[in-house]
Each structure stands twice: as structure tokens, then as C-alpha cells.
Tab-separated table of C-alpha atoms and ligand atoms in Angstrom:
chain	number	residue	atom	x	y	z
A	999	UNK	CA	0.000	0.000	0.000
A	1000	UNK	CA	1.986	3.278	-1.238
A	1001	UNK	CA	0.389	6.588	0.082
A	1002	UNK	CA	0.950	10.169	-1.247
A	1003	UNK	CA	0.426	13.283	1.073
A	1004	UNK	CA	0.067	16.884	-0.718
A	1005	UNK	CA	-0.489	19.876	1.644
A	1006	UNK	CA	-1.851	22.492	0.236
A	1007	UNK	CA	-1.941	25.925	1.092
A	1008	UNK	CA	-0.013	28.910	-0.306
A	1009	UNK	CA	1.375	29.576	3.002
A	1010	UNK	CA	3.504	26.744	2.945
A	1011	UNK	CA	4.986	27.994	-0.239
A	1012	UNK	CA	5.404	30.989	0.785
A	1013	UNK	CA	7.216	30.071	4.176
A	1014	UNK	CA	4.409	31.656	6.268
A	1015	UNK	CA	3.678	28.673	7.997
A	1016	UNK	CA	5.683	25.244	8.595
A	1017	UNK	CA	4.556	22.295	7.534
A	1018	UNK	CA	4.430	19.987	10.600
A	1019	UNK	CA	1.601	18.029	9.020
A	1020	UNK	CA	3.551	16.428	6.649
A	1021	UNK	CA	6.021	15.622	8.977
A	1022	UNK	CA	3.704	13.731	11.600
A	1023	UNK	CA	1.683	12.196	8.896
A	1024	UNK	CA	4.649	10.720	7.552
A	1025	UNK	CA	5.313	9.438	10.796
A	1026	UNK	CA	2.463	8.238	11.263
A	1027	UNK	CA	2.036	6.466	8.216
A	1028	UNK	CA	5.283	4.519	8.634
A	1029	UNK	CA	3.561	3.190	12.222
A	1030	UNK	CA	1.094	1.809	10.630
A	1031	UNK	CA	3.169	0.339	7.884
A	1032	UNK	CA	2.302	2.522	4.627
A	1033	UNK	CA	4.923	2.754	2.196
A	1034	UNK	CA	5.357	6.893	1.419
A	1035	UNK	CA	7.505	7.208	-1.403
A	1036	UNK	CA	6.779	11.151	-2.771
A	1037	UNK	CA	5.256	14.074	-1.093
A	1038	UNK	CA	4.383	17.787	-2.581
A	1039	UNK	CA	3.030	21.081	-1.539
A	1040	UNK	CA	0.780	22.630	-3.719
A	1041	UNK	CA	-0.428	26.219	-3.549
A	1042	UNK	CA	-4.311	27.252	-3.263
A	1043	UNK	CA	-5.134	26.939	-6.490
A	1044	UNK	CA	-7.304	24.603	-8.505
A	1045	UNK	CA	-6.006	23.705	-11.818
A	1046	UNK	CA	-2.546	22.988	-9.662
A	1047	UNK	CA	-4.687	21.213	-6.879
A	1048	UNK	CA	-6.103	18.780	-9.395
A	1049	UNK	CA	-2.687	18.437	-11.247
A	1050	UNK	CA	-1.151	17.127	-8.352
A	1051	UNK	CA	-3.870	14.808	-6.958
A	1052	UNK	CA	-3.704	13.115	-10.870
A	1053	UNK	CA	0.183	12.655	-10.783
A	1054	UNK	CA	-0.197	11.128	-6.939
A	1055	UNK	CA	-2.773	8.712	-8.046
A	1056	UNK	CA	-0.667	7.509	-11.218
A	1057	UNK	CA	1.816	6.490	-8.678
A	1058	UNK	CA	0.048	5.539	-5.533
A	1059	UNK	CA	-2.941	3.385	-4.010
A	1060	UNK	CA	-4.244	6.271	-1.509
A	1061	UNK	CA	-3.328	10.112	-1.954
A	1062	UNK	CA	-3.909	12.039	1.164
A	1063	UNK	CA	-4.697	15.995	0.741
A	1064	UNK	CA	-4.451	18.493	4.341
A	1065	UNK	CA	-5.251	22.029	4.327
A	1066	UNK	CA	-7.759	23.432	2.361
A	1067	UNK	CA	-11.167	22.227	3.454
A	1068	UNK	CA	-12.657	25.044	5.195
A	1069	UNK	CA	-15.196	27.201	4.715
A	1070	UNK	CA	-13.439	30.575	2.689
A	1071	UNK	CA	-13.223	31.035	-1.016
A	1072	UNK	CA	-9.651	29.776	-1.170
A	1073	UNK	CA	-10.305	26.687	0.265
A	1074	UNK	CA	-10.701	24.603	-2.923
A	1075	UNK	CA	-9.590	20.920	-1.879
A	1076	UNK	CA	-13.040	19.717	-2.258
A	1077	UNK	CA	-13.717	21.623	-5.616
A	1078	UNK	CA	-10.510	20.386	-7.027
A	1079	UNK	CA	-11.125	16.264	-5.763
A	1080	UNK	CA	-15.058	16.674	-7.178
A	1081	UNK	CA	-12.988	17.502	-10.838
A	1082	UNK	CA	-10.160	14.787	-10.278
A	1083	UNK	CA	-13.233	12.157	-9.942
A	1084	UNK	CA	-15.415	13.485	-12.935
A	1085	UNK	CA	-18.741	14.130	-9.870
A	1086	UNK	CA	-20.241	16.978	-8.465
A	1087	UNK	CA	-20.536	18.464	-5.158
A	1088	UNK	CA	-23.652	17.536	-3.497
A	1089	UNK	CA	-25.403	18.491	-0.127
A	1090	UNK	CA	-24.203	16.459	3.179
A	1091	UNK	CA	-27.265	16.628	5.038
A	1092	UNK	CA	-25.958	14.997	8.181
A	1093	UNK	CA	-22.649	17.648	8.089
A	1094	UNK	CA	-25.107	20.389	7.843
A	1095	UNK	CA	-26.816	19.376	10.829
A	1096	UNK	CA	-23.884	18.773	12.636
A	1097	UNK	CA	-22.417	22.398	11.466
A	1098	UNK	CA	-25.459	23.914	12.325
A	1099	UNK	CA	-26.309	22.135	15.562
A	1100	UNK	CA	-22.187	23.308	16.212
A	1101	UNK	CA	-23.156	26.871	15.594
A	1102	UNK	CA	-26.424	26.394	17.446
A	1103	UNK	CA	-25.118	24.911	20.755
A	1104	UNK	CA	-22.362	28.067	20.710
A	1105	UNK	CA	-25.481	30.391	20.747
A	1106	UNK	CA	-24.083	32.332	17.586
A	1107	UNK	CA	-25.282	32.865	13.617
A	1108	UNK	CA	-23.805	30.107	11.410
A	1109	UNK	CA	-22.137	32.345	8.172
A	1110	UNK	CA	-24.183	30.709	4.797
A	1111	UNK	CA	-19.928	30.619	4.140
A	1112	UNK	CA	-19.483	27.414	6.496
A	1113	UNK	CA	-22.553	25.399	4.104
A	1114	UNK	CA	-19.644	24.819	1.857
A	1115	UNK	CA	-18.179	23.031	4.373
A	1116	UNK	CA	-21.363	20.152	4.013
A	1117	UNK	CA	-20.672	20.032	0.224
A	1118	UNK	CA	-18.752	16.626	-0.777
A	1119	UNK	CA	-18.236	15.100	-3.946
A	1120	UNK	CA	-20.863	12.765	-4.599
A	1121	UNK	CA	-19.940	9.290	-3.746
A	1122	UNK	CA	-17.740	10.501	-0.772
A	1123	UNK	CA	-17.761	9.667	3.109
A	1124	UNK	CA	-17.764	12.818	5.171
A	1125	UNK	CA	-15.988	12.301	8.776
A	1126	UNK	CA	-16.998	14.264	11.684
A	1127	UNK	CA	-13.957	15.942	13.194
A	1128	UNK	CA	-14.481	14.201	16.305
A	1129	UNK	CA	-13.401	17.291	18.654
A	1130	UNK	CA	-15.836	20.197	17.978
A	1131	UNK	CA	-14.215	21.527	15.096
A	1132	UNK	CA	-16.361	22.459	12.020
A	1133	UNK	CA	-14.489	20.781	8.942
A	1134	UNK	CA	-15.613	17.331	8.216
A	1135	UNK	CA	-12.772	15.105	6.403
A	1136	UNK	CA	-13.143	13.160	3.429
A	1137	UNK	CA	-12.792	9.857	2.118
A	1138	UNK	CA	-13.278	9.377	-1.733
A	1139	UNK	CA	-13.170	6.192	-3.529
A	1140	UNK	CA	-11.654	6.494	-7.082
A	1141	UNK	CA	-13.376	4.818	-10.030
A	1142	UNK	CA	-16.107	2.027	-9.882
A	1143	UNK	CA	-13.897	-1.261	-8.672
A	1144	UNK	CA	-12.599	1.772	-5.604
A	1145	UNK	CA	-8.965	0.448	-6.407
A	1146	UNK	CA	-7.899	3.924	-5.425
A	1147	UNK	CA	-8.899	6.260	-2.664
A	1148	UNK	CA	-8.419	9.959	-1.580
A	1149	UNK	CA	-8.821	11.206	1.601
A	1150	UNK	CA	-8.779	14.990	2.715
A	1151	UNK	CA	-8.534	16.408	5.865
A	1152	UNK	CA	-8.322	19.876	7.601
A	1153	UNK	CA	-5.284	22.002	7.523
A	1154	UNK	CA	-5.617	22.628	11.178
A	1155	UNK	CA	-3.425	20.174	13.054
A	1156	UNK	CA	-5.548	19.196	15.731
A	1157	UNK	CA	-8.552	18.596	13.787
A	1158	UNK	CA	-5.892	16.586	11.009
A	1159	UNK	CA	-4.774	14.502	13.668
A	1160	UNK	CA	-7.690	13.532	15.304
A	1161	UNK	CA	-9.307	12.613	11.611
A	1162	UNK	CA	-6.858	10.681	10.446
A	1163	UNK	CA	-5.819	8.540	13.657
A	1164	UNK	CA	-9.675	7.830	14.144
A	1165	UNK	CA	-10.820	7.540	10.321
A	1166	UNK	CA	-8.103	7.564	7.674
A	1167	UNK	CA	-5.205	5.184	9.666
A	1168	UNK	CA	-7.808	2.798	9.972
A	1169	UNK	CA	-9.434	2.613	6.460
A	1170	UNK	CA	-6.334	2.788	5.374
A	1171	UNK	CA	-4.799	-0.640	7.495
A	1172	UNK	CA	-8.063	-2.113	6.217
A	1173	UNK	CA	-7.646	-1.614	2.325
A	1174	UNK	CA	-3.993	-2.664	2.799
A	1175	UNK	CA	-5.285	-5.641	4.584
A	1176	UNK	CA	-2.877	-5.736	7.498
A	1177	UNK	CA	-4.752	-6.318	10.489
A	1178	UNK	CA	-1.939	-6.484	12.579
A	1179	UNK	CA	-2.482	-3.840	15.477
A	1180	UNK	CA	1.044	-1.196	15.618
A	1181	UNK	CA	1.518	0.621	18.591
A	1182	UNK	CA	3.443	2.626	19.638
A	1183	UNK	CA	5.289	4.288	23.182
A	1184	UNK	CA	7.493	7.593	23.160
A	1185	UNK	CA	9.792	7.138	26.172
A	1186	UNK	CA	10.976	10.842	27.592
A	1187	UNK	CA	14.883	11.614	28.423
A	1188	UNK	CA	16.601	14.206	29.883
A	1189	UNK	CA	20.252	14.386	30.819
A	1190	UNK	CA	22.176	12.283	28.251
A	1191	UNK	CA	23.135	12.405	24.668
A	1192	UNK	CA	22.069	10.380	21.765
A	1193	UNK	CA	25.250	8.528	21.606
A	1194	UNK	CA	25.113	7.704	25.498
A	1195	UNK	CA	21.871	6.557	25.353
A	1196	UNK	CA	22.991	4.409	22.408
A	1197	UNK	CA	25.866	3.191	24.690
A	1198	UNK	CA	23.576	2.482	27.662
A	1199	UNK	CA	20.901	0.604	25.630
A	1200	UNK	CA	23.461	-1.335	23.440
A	1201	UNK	CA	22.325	-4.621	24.950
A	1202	UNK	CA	18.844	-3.927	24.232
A	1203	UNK	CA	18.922	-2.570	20.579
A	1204	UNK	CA	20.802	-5.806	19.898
A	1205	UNK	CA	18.554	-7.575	21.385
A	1206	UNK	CA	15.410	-6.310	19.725
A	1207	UNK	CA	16.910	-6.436	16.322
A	1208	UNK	CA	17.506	-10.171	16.435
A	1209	UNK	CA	13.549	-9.932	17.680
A	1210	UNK	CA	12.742	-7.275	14.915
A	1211	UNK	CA	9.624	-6.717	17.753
A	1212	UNK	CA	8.929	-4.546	19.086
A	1213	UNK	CA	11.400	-1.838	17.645
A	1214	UNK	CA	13.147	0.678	18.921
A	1215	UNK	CA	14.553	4.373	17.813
A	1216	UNK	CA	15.868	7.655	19.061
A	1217	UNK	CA	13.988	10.906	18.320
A	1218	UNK	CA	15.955	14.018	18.788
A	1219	UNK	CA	13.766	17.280	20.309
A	1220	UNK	CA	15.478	19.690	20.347
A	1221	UNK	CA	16.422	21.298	23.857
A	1222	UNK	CA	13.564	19.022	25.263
A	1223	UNK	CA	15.755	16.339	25.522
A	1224	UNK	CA	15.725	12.542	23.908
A	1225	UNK	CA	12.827	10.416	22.954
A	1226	UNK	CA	12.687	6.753	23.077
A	1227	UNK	CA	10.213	5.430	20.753
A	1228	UNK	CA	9.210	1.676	21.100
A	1229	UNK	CA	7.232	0.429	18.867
A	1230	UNK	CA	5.234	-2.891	18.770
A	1231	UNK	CA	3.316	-5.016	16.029
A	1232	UNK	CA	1.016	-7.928	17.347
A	1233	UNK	CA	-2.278	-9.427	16.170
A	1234	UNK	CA	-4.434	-7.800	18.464
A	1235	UNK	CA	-4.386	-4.195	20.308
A	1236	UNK	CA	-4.049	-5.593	23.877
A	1237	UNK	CA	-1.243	-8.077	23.139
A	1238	UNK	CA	0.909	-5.105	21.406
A	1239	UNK	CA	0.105	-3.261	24.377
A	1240	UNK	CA	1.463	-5.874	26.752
A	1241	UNK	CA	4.549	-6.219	24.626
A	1242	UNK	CA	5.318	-2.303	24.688
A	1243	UNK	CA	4.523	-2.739	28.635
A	1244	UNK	CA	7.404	-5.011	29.175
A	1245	UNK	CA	9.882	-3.434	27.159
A	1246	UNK	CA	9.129	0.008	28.683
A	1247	UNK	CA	10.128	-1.591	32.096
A	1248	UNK	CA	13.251	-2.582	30.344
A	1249	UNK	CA	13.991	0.047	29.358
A	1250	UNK	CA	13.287	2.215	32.317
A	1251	UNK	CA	15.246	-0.183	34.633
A	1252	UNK	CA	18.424	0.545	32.358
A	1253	UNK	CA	17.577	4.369	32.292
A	1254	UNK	CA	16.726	4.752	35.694
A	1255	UNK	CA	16.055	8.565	36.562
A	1256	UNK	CA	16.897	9.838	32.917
A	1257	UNK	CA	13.527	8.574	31.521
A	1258	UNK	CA	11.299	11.265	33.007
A	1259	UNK	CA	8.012	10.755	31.697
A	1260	UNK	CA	6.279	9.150	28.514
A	1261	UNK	CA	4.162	10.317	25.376
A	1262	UNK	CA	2.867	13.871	26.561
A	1263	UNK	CA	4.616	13.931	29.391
A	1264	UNK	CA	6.811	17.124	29.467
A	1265	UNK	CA	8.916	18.478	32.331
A	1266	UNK	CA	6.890	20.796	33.991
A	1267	UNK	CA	3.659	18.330	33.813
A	1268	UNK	CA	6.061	15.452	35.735
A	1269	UNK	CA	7.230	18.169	38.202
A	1270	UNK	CA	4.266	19.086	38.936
A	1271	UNK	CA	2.925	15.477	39.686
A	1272	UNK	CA	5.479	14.812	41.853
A	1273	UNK	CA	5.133	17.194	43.869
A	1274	UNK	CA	1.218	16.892	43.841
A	1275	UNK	CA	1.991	13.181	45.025
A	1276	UNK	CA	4.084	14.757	47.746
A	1277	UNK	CA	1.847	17.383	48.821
A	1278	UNK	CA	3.987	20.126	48.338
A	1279	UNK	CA	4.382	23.648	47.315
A	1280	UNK	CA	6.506	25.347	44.735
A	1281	UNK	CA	8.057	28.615	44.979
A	1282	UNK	CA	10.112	29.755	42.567
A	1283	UNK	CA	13.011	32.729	42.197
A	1284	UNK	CA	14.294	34.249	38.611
A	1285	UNK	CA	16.568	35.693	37.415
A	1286	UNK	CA	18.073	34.881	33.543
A	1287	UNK	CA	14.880	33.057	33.325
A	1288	UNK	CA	12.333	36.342	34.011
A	1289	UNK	CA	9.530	34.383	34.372
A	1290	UNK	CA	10.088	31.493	31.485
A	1291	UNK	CA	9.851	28.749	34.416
A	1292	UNK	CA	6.584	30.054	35.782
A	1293	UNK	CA	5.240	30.498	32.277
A	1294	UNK	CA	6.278	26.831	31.743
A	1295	UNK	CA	4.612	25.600	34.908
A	1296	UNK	CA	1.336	27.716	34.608
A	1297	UNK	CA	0.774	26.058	31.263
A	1298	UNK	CA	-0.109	22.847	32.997
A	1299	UNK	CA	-3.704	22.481	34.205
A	1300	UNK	CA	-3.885	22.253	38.015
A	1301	UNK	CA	-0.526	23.275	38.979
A	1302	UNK	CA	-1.980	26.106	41.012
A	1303	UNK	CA	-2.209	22.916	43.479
A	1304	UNK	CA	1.509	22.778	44.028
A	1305	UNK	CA	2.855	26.065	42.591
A	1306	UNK	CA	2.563	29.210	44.607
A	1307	UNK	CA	4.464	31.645	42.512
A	1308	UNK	CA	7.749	33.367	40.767
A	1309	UNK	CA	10.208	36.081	42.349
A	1310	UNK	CA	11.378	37.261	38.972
A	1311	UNK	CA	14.870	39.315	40.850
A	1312	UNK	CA	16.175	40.269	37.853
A	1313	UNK	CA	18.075	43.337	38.962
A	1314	UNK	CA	20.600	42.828	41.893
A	1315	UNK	CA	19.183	45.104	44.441
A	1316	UNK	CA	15.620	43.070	44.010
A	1317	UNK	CA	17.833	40.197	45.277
A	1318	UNK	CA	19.165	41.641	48.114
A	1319	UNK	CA	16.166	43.859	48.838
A	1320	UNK	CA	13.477	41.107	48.745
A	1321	UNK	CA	14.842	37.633	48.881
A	1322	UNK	CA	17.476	38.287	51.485
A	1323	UNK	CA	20.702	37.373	49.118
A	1324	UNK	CA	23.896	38.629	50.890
A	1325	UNK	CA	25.229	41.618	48.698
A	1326	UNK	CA	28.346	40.335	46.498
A	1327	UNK	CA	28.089	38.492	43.654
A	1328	UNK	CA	24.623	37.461	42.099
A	1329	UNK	CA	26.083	34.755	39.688
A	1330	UNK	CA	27.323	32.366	42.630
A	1331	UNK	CA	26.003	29.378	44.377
A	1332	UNK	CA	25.716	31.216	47.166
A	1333	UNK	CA	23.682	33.803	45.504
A	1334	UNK	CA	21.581	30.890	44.126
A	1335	UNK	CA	21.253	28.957	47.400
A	1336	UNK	CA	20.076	32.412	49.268
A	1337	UNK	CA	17.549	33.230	46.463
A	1338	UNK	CA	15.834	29.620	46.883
A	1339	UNK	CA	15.697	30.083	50.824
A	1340	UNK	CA	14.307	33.647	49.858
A	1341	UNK	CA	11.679	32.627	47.699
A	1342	UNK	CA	10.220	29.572	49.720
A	1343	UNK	CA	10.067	32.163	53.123
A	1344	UNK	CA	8.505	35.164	51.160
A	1345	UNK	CA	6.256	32.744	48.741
A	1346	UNK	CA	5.245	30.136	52.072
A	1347	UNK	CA	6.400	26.785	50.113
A	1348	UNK	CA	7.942	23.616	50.769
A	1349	UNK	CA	10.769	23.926	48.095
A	1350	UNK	CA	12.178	27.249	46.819
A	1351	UNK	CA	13.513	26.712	43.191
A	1352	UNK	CA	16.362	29.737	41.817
A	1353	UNK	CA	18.332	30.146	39.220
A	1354	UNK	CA	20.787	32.860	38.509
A	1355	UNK	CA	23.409	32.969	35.333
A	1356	UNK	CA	24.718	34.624	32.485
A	1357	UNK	CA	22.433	34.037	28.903
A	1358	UNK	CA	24.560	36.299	27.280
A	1359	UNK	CA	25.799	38.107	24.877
A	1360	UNK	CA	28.332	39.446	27.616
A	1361	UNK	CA	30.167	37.828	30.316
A	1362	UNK	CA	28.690	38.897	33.659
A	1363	UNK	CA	30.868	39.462	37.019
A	1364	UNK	CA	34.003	37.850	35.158
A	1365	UNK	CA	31.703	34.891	34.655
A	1366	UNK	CA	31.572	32.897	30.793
A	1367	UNK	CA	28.253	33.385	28.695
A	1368	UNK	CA	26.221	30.097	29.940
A	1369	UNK	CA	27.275	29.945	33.416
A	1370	UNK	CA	23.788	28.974	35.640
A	1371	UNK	CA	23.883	28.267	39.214
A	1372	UNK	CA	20.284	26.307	40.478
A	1373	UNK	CA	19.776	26.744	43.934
A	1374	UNK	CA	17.203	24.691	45.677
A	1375	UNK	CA	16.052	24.975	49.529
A	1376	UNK	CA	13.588	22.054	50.889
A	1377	UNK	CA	11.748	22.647	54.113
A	1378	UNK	CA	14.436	23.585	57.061
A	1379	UNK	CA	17.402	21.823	55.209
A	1380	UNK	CA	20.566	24.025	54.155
A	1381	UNK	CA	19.591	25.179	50.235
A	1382	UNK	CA	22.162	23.241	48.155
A	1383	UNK	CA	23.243	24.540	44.413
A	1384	UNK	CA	24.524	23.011	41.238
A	1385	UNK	CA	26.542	24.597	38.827
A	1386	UNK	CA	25.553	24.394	35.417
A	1387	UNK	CA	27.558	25.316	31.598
A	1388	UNK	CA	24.842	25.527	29.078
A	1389	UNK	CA	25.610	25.596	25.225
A	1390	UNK	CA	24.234	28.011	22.420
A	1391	UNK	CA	22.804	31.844	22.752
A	1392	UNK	CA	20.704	34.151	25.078
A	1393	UNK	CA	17.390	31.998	24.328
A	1394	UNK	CA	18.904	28.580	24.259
A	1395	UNK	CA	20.396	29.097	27.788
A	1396	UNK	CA	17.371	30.498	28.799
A	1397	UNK	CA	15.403	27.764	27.908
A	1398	UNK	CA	18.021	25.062	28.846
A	1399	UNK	CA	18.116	26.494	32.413
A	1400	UNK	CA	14.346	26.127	33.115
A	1401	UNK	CA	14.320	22.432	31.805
A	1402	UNK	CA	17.856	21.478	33.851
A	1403	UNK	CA	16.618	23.483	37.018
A	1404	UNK	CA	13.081	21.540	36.859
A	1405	UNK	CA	14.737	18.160	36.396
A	1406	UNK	CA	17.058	19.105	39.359
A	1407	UNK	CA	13.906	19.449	41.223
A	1408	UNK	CA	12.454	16.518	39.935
A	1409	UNK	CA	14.931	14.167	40.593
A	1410	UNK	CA	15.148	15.678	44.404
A	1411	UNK	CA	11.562	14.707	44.436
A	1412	UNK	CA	12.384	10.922	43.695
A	1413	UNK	CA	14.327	10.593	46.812
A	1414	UNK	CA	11.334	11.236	48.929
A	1415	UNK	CA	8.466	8.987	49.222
A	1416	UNK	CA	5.131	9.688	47.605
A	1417	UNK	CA	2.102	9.916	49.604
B	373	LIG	P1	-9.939	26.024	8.110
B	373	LIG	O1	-11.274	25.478	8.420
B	373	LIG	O2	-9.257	26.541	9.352
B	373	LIG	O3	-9.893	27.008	6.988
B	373	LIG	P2	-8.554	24.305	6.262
B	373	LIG	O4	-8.727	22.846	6.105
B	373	LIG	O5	-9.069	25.160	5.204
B	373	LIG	O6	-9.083	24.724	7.688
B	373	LIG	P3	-6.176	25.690	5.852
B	373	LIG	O7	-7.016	26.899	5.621
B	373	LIG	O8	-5.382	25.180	4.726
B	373	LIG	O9	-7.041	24.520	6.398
B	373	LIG	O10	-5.229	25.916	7.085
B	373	LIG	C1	-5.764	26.341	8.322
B	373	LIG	C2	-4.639	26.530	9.293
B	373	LIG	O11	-4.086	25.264	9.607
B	373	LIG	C3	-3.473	27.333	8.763
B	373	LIG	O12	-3.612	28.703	8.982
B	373	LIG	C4	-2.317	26.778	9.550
B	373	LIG	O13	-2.275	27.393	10.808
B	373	LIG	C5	-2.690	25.346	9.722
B	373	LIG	N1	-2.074	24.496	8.704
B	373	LIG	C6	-2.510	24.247	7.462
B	373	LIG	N2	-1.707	23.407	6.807
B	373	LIG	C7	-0.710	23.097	7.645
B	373	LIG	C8	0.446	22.274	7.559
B	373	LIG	N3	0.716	21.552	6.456
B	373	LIG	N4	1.255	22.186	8.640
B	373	LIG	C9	0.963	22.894	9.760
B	373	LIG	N5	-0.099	23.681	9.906
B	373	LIG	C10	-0.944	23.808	8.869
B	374	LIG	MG1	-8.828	27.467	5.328
């Protein structure tokens, strides 16, 4: 089964927006074992639109369009599939309903604009977006014997990938005929590089490719650290599930505290479990960071459980005024260790988080562009620092030092029991 994705918008082109559709489609149409052996981008414009849907068909079993299926005059997918298969548009009823009932339950006028939306080339299946989004997706058989298929979904990425992991993957696996059940488990580093982790999990990649199940590969994030994707292939959901299961505990065992979470799992939404199972508070002090920690935390739902707030000392007299830091040097342990004790007394937490450093471009108080001192104080214990050298400019430190300080934090947290 060979599958073709086209995006199409004249955005893409035009390097207003980045195409991170293609990429996770193309990810997630090797899961599920679809051969993709040629992509394009095609701008918002029909003649081209139905151009490139003909030369993807010529070459593949199932052409998959994004982008292009709302409700404006430049959104033309469906137009331009309706030509490719030699059918008109016709009325959805059950998508109008849906779009109106939508517009209805919002309490606000439906634009006539968003009935285009309910128009499908006769012969199609319309699929509900099934989060409350308006733009249904498409799946169109091609020709009589429906050898061929194309599918179109919304531009948007969440509607995209809810359509096509609920709809398209599936038709998809079932006109390829592989029933086998793929599934699949990001594992979430932090703290090692991609050759160490090799090194560490040597035994176990060997292992697993005399196996050849489940698999196993390294996805590089960025500054958000290492991923660890397993995947497994089995003749039923449950029993992939069981094999991913074991080899995550493998894999975790040889990891120990560098795998910090899995799938969605991100720093700040472990950190803030962790201390939710330990019932306590978060206070946090900033300086390089103005805020960027807080920001990070506040994005998770809930935190306000566990996090009380953010000192953001980013001049020197704030630090000696208002957290208590001994005047001298604010790039120091000591300055670090004084701004966590400062912020858990003034903010009434359990842990006082700081961090203090140089993100450039200059060196600050004769210390090197990168330099970050954590400092961490936990209940009545003496605050304790760690000295940190981060790599790369002013907004790569910054961000580095609010993912290392968190995981300091986190893996403090592991040494204490959770209720
Ligand atoms: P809408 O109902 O919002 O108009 P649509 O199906 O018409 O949806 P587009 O108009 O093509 O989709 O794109 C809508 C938005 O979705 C874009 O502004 C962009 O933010 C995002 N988007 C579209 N295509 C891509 C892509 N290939 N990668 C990432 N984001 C995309
Ligand atoms: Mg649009």
C-alpha cells in the first residue's frame, strides 16, 4: 500500500507557515506500515490542486490531501477532488446538521460561508472531526472497482490529527489488509546524549533487532531532551500493548532517573505530579529566566495545586532587597542557594527553586556566557546549588536552564516517598 500526502496551502509555499503536518503524517504512516515514497506542496489553487492529486494517483494506491477544506473562497480541496473524480458536489445533510447544531449549541449565527463546508463530492464519506471543530474530512473512492482512494482532511493540526488517527489510519490498514495492530510508546529523556543513550541501551537494541519486535529508535527534540520510541506489532491491540509494557520496564530499569516521563509527558507536567503526590508547594526565584519557568509551569492544568508563585529578581538590588541574598556576587552558588531560601520564606512553600546565570551576549561578574547556578532549599534543610555550563545563545540558555533546574527538582523529588 503506497500513500501520497500533498499539503496544500499557499502559506507553505510561501514560508508563512511550517509544515508539521507532513512531517507527523509521515510518521504516522510509517507506524502503521504505509509505504510513502513522494510528497508535494501545492499552492491554493485549482487547476494545480487537481494536477497534483492526478500525478499522486498515477503512482500511488491512496493520496492524502491536508489544508484546504474550510469554509473561505480559497479553500478549494473539495472543488478540485469533485474535478479529479469526474462528480459533483452535493449536499451532506448529516454535516449540515452537525455544522449547524455546532453553531447552534455556541449560541451564535452560522455564516451561509461554512454550508460549503457540508458540500462533498458525490460518492464521498464525510468524517466528523471528532473534537468540535467544524471541517468534516473526506474519504473518496476512485473509479467504480474503488482500487484507489483519496482522503482529505483539515489544515488545522488538531482537527488533522484527530481525523486521520480515528478515520483515515484505519481505512487505510483495512484496504492494505494488514490487520496487525502497531503501537506505539514515546519514552521521555533528559540528561544524556544520543550517543550515550545508544551506549547504555546497546544490549537492548541488539537484542530487539535479532527480535525485529517490538522496535526501537531515538527521536531528537530539540532542547527538550531525547525520545525513546518503542514500537510494537502484534495481532491484536491488547497483546501489542502488553509487549510495549514489558519493554518500557526494560527500558526504564536501564535508564533509571533519565527517563522522566512518557508520550505527553513534558517536564513541567512530571514536576508538577510529583510534587502533587508529595503534597507540596513550589516557589520559585528568577533571574536569567524572568519568568520562562513560571510560564512553563502555569501552562499545565492544576498546577496552582503545588505552585505558589515566581520572584522574577532580575536586577541585583531586588535580590538583596526582597529575597534576602547577601550583597556580592549574584552569579554564585551562594547567591543561588540564598535566592531559593528567599523565595520559599517570602512565597510560604515547601521547596524554593532559583536560578541565577549569564544568557549572554556578555560575560557577567568575570563569569563565561552560559554559566547557571540552580539553587534549591527544601523545608528547614541548608539550600544546596549546582553549577551548570549551558551551550548556544541568550534563548537557548534560557530555555536550557528552566528544563535542567526543573529536572534538578524533579529528581530531588524521587528521593522522597510519595504519599
Ligand atoms: P480552516 O477550516 O481553518 O480554513 P482548512 O482545512 O481550510 O481549515 P487551511 O485553511 O489550509 O485549512 O489551514 C488552516 C490553518 O491550519 C493554517 O492557517 C495553519 O495554521 C494550519 N495548517 C494548514 N496546513 C498546515 C500544515 N501543512 N502544517 C501545519 N499547519 C498547517
Ligand atoms: Mg482554510
Amino acid at each position: 500500500m503506497i500513500c501520497e500526502v500533498i499539503a496544500v496551502g499557499t502559506e507553505l509555499l510561501l514560508g508563512q507557515i511550517v509544515d508539521t503536518n507532513r512531517a507527523w503524517l509521515g510518521e504516522q504512516l510509517a507506524l502503521a506500515g504505509i509505504d510513502v515514497h513522494r510528497g508535494q506542496t501545492v499552492g491554493d489553487n485549482q487547476a494545480r490542486i487537481v494536477a497534483s492529486i492526478r500525478e499522486a494517483l498515477e503512482r500511488a494506491d491512496a493520496v492524502l490531501l491536508c489544508g484546504g477544506l474550510g469554509p473561505t473562497h480559497d479553500d478549494i480541496t473539495r472543488e478540485a477532488i469533485a474535478e479529479v473524480l469526474g462528480v459533483p458536489l452535493v449536499v451532506d445533510d448529516e454535516v449540515v446538521a452537525r455544522i449547524t447544531a455546532m453553531f447552534e449549541a455556541r449560541g451564535r449565527r452560522m455564516p451561509e460561508n461554512n454550508l460549503r463546508q457540508a458540500m462533498v463530492p458525490a460518492g464521498a464519506t464525510a468524517i466528523a472531526d471528532p473534537q468540535p471543530g467544524t471541517a468534516p474530512g473526506l474519504i473518496c473512492p476512485v473509479g467504480p472497482g474503488g482500487g484507489k482512494v483519496i482522503y482529505a482532511v483539515p489544515g488545522v493540526p488538531r482537527e488533522m490529527k484527530a481525523i486521520v488517527s480515528d478515520a483515515i489510519l484505519p481505512d487505510l490498514r483495512r484496504r492494505a489488509g494488514t490487520s496487525a495492530s502497531i503501537v506505539s510508546r514515546v519514552i521521555r529523556t533528559w540528561g544524556e546524549s544520543e550517543s550515550g543513550l545508544a551506549e547504555r541501551l546497546a544490549d537492548r537494541i541488539e537484542a530487539l533487532d535479532r527480535t525485529g519486535n517490538p522496535t526501537i529508535a531515538f527521536l531528537a527534540s530539540g532542547i527538550e531532551g531525547l525520545k525513546v520510541r518503542l514500537t510494537a506489532k502484534a495481532g491484536d491491540e491488547a497483546t501489542a500493548r502488553a509487549l510495549l509494557d514489558a519493554e518500557e520496564a526494560e527500558v526504564r530499569t536501564i535508564l533509571g532517573p533519565l527517563a522522566f516521563g512518557i508520550d505527553d509527558d513534558n517536564m513541567e507536567t512530571v514536576v508538577a505530579a510529583a510534587l502533587a503526590a508529595r503534597g507540596w508547594t513550589l516557589g520559585l526565584a528568577e533571574s536569567l529566566t524572568g519568568g520562562l519557568m513560571a510560564a512553563r509551569l502555569t501552562d499545565v492544568a492544576g498546577v496552582s495545586e503545588v505552585f505558589r508563585g515566581s520572584v522574577v529578581s532580575y536586577a541585583s538590588d531586588i535580590k538583596f532587597d526582597i529575597l534576602d541574598v547577601p550583597e556580592g556576587p549574584v552569579v554564585s552558588a551562594e547567591a543561588a542557594e540564598a535566592m531559593a531560601a528567599g523565595a520559599r520564606k517570602l512565597l510560604g512553600c515547601d521547596v524554593g527553586l532559583a536560578v541565577t546565570g549569564v544568557a549572554g551576549p556578555a560575560e557577567q561578574d568575570g563569569q563565561p556566557v552560559g554559566t547557571v547556578f540552580v539553587g534549591m532549599a527544601v523545608g528547614e534543610e541548608p539550600p544546596t546549588s549546582r553549577h551548570l555550563r549551558l551551550p548556544g545563545d541568550r534563548r537557548s540558555i534560557r530555555e536550557l536552564t528552566v528544563i535542567s533546574a526543573l529536572d534538578l527538582l524533579r529528581r530531588r523529588l524521587l528521593e522522597e516517598p510519595a504519599g
